[in-house]
PDB file of N, CA and C in Angstrom:
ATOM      1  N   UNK A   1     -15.045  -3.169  -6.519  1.00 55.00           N
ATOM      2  CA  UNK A   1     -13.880  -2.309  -6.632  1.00 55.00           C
ATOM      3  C   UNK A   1     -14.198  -1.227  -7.660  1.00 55.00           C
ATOM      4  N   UNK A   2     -14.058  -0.168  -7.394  1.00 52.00           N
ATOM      5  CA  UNK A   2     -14.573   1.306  -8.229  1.00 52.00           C
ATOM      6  C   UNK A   2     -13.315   1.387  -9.166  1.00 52.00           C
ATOM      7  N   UNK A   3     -13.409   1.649 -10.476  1.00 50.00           N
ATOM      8  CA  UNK A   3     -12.638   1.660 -11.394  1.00 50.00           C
ATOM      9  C   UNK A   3     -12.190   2.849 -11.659  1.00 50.00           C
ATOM     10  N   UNK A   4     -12.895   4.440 -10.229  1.00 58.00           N
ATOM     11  CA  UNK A   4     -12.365   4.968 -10.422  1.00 58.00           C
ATOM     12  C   UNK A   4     -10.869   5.693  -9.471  1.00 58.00           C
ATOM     13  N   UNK A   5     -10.675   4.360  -8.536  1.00 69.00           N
ATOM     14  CA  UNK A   5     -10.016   4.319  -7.787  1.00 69.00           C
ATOM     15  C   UNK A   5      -8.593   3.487  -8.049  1.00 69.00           C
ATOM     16  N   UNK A   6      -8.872   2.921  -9.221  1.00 75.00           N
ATOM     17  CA  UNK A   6      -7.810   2.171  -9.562  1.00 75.00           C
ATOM     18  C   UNK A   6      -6.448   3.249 -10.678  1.00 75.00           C
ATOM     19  N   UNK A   7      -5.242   3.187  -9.821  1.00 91.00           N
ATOM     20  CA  UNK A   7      -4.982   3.881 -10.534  1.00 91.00           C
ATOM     21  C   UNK A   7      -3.042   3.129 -10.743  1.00 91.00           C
ATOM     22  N   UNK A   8      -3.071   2.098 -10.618  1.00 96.00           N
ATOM     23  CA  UNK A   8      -1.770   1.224 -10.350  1.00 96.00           C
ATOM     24  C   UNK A   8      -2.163  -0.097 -10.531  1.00 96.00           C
ATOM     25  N   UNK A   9      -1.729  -1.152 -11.241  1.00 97.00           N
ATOM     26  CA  UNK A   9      -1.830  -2.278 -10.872  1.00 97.00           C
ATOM     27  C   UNK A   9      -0.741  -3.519 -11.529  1.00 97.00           C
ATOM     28  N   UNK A  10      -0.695  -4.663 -10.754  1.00 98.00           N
ATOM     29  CA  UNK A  10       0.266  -5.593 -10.913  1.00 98.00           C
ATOM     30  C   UNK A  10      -0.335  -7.122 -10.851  1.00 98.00           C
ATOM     31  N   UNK A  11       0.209  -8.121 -11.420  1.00 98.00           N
ATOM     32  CA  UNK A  11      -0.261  -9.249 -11.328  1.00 98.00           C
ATOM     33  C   UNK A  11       1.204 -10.244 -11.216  1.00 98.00           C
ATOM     34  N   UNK A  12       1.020 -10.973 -10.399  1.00 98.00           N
ATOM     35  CA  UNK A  12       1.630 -12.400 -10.453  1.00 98.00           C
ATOM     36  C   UNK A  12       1.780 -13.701 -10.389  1.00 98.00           C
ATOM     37  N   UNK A  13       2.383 -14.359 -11.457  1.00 97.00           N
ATOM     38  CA  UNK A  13       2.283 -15.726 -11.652  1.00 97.00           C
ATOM     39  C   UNK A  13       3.348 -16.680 -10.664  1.00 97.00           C
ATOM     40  N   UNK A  14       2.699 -17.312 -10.222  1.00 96.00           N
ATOM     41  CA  UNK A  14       2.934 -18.906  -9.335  1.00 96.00           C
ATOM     42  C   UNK A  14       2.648 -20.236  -9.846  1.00 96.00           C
ATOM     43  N   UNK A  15       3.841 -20.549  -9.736  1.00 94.00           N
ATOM     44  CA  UNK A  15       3.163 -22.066 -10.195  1.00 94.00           C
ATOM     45  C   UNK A  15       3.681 -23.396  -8.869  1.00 94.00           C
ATOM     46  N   UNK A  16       3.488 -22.156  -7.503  1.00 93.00           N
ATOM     47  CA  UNK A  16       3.991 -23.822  -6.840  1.00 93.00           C
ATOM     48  C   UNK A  16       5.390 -24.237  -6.326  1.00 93.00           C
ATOM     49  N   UNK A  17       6.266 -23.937  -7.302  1.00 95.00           N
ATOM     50  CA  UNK A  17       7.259 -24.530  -6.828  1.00 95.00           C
ATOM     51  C   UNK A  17       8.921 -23.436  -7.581  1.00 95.00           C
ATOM     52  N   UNK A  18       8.394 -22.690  -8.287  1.00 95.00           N
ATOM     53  CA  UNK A  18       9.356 -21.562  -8.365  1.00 95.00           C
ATOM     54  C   UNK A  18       8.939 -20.159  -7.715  1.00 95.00           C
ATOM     55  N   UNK A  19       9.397 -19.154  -7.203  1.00 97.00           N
ATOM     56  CA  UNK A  19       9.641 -17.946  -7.218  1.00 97.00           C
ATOM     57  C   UNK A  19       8.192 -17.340  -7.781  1.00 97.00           C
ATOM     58  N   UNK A  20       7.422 -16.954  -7.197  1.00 98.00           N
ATOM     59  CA  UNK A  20       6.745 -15.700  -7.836  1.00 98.00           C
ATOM     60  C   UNK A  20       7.518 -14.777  -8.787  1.00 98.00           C
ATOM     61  N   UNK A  21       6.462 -14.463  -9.900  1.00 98.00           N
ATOM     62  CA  UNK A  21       7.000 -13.633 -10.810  1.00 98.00           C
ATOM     63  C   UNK A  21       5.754 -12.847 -11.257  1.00 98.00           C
ATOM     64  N   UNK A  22       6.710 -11.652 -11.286  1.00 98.00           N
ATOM     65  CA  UNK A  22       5.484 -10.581 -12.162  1.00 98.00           C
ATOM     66  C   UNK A  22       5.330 -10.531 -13.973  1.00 98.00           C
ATOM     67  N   UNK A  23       4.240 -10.909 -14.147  1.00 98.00           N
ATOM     68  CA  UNK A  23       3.503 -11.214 -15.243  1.00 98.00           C
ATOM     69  C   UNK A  23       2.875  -9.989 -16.263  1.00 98.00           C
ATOM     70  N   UNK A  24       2.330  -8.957 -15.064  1.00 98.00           N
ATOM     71  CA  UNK A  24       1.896  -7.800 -15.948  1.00 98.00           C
ATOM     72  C   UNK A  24       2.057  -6.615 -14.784  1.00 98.00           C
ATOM     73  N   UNK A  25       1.819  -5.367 -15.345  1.00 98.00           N
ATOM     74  CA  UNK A  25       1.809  -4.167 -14.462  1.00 98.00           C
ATOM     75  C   UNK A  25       1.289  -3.139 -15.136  1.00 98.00           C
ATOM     76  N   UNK A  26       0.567  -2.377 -14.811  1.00 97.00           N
ATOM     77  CA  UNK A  26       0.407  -1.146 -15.251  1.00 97.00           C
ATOM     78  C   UNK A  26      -0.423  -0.265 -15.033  1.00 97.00           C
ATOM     79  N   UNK A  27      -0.576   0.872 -15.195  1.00 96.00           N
ATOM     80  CA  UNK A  27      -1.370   2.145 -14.714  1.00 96.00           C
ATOM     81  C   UNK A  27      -2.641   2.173 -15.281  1.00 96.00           C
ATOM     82  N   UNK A  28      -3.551   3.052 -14.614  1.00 94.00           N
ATOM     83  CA  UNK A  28      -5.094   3.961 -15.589  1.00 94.00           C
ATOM     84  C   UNK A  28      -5.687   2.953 -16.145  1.00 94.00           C
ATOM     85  N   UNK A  29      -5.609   2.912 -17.487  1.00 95.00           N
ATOM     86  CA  UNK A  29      -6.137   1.916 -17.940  1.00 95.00           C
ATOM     87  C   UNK A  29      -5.848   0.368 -18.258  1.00 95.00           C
ATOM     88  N   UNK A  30      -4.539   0.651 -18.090  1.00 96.00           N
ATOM     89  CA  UNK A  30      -3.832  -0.751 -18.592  1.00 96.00           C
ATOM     90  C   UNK A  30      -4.495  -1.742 -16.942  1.00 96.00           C
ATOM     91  N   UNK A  31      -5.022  -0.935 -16.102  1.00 96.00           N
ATOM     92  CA  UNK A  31      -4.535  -0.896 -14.189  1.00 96.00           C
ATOM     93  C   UNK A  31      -5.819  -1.988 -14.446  1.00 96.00           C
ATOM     94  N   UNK A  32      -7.041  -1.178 -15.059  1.00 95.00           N
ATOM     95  CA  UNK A  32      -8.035  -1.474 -15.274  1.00 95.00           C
ATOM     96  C   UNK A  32      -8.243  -2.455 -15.862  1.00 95.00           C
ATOM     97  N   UNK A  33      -7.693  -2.399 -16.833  1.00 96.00           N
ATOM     98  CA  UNK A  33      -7.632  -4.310 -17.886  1.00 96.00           C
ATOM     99  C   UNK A  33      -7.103  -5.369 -17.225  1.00 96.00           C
ATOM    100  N   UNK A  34      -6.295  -4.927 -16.104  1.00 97.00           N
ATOM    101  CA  UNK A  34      -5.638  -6.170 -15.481  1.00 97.00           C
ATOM    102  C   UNK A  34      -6.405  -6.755 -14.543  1.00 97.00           C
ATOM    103  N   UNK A  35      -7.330  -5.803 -13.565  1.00 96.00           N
ATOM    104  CA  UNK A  35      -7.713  -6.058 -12.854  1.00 96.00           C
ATOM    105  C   UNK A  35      -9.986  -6.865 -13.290  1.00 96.00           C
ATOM    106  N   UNK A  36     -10.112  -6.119 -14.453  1.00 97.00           N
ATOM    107  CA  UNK A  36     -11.016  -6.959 -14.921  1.00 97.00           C
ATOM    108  C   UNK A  36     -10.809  -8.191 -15.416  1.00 97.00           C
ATOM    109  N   UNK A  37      -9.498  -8.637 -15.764  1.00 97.00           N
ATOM    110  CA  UNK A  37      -9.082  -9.648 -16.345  1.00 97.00           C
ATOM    111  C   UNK A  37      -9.227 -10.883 -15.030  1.00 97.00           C
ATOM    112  N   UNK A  38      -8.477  -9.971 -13.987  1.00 97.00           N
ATOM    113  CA  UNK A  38      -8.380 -11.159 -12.416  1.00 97.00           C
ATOM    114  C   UNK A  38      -9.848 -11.494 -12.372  1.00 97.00           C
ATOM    115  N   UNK A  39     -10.504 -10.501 -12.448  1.00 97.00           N
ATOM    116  CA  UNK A  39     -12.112 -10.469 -12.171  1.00 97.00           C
ATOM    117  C   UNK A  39     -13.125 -12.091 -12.975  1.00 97.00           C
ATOM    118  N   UNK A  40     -12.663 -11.847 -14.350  1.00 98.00           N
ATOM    119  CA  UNK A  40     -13.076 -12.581 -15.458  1.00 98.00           C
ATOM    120  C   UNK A  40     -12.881 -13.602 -15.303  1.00 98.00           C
ATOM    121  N   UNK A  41     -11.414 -13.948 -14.675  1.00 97.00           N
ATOM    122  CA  UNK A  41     -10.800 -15.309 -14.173  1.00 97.00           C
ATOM    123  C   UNK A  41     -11.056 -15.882 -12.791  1.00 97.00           C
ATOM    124  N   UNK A  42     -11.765 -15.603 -12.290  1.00 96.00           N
ATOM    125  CA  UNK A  42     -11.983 -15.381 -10.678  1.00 96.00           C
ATOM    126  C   UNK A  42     -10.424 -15.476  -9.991  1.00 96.00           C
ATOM    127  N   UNK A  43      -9.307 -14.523 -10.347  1.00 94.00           N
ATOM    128  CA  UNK A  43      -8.232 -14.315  -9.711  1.00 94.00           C
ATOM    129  C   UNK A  43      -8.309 -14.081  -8.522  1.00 94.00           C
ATOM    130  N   UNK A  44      -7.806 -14.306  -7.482  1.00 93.00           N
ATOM    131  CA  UNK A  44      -7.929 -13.283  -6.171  1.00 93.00           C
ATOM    132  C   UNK A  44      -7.245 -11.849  -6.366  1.00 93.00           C
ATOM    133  N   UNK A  45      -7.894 -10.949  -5.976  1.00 95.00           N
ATOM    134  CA  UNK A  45      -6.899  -9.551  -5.937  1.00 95.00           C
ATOM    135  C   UNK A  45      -6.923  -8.980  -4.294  1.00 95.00           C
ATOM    136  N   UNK A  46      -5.748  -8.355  -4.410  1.00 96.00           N
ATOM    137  CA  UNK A  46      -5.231  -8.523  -3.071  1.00 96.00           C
ATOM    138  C   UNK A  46      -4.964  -6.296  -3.209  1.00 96.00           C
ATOM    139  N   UNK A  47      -5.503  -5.796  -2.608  1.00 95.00           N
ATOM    140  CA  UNK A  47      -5.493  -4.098  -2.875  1.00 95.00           C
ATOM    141  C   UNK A  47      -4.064  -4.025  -1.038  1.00 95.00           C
ATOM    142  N   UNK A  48      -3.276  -3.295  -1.373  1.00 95.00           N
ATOM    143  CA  UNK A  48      -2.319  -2.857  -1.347  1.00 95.00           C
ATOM    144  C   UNK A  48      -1.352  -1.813  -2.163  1.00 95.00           C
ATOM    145  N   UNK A  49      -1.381  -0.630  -2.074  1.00 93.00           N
ATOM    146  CA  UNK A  49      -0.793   0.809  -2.859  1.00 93.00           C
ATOM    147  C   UNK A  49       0.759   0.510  -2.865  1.00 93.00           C
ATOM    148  N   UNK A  50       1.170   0.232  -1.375  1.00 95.00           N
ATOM    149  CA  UNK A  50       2.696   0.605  -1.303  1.00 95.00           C
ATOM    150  C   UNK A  50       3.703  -1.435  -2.107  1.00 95.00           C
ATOM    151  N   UNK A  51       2.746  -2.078  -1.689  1.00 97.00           N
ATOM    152  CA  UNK A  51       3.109  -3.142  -2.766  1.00 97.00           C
ATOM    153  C   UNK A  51       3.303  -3.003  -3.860  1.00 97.00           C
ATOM    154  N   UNK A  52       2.091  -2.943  -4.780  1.00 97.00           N
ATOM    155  CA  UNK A  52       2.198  -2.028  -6.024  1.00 97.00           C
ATOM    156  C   UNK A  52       3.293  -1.451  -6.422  1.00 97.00           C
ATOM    157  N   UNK A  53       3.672  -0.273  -5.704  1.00 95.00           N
ATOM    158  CA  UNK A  53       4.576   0.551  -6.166  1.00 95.00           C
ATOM    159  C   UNK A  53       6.299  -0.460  -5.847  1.00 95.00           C
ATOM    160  N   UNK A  54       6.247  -1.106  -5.023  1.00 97.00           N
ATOM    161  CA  UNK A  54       7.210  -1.924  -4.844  1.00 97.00           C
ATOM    162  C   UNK A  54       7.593  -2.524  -6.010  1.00 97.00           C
ATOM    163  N   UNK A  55       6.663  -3.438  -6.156  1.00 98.00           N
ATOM    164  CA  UNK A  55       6.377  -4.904  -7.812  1.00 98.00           C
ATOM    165  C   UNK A  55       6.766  -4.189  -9.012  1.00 98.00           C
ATOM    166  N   UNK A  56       5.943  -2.871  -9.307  1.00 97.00           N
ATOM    167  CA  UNK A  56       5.810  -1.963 -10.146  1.00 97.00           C
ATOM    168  C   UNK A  56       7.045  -1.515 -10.775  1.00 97.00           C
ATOM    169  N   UNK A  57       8.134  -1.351  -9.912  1.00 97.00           N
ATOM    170  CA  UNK A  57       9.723  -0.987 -10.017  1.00 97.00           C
ATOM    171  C   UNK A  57      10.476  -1.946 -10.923  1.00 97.00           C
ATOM    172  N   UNK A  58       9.724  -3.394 -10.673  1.00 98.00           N
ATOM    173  CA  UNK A  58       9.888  -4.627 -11.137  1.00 98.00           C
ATOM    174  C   UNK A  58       9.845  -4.512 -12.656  1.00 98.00           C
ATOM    175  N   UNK A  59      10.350  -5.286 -13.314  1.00 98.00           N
ATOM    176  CA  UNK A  59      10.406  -5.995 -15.465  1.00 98.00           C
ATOM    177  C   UNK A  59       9.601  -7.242 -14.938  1.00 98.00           C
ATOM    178  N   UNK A  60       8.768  -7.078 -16.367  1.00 98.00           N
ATOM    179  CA  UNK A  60       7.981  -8.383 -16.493  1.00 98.00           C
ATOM    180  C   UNK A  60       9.139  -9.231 -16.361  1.00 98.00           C
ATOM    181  N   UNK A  61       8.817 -10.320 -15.760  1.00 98.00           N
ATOM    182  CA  UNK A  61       9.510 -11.732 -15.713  1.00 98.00           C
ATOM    183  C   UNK A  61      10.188 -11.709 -14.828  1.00 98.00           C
ATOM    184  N   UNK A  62      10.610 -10.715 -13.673  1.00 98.00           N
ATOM    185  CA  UNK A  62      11.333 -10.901 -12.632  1.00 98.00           C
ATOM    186  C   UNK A  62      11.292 -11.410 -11.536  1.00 98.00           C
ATOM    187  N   UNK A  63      11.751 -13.066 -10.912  1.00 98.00           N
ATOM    188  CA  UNK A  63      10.995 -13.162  -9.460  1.00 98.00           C
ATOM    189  C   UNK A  63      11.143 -11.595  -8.198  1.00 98.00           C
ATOM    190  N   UNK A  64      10.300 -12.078  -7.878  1.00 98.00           N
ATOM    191  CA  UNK A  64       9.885 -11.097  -6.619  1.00 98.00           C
ATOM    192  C   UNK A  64      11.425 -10.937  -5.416  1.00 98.00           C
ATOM    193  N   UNK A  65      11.195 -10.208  -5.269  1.00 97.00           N
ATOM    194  CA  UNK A  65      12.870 -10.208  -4.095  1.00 97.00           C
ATOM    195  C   UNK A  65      12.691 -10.812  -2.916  1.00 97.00           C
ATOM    196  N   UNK A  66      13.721 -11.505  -2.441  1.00 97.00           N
ATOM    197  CA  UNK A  66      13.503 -12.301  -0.982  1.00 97.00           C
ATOM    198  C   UNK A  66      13.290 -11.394   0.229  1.00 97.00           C
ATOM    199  N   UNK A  67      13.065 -10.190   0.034  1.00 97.00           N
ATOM    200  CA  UNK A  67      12.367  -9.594   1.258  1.00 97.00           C
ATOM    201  C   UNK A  67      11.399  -9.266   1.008  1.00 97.00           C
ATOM    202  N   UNK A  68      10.686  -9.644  -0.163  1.00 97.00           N
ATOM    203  CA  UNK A  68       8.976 -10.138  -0.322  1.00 97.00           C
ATOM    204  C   UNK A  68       8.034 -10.915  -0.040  1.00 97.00           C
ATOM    205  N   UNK A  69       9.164 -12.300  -0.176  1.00 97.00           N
ATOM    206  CA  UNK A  69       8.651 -13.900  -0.038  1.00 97.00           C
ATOM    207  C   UNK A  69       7.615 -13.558   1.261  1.00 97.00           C
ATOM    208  N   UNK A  70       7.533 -13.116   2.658  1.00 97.00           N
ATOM    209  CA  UNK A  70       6.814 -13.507   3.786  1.00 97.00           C
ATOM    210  C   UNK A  70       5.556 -12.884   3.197  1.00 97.00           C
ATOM    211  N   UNK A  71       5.613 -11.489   2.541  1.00 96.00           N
ATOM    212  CA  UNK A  71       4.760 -10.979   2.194  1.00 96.00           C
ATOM    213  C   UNK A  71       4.047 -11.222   1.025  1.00 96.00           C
ATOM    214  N   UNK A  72       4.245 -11.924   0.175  1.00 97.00           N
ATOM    215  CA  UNK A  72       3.789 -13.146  -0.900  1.00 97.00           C
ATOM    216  C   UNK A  72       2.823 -13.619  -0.440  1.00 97.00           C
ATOM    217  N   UNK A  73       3.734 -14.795   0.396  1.00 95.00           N
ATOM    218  CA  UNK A  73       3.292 -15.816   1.092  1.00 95.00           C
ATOM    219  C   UNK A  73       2.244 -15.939   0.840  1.00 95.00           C
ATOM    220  N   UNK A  74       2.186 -14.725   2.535  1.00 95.00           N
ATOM    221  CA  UNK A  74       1.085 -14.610   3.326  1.00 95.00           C
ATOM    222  C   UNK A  74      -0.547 -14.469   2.146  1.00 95.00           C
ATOM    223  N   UNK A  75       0.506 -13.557   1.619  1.00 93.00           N
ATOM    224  CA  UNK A  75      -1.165 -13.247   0.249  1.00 93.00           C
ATOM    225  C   UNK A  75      -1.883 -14.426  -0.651  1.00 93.00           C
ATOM    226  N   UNK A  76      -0.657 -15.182  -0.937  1.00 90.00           N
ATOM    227  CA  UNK A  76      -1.381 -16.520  -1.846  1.00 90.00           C
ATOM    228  C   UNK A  76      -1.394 -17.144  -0.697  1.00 90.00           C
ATOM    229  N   UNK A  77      -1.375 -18.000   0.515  1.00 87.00           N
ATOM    230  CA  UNK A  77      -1.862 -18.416   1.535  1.00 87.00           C
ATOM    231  C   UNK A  77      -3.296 -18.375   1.674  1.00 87.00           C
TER     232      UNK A  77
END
């Protein structure tokens, strides 16, 4: 993944049995720390723009909205 293409990014925590929730978000560089971080951790990252900007709208700690869940899902699946 080219770091100079990254220009948005979001992460979220699951544990299973609550609600996805967004954990971190952020642009340029912050986009960049998040996504070396998934890297470091062997996270899966999942590239999607218009998601992003969806989540992004989102406050840390918010579950994800129920017209997300299929589209979750499908990604941690």
């Amino acid at each position: 993944m080219s770091k100079a293409t990254i220009k948005e990014a979001v992460a979220l925590v699951y544990d299973g049995k609550t609600t996805p929730t967004l954990s971190a978000k952020g642009e340029a560089d912050i986009a960049e720390q998040i996504i070396a971080l998934a890297m470091e951790y062997e996270v899966p990252i999942y590239q999607n723009a218009d998601l992003v900007q969806v989540l992004a709208r989102m406050e840390l700690g918010d579950q994800i909205p129920p017209e997300l869940y299929r589209t979750i899902a499908e990604i941690i699946a």
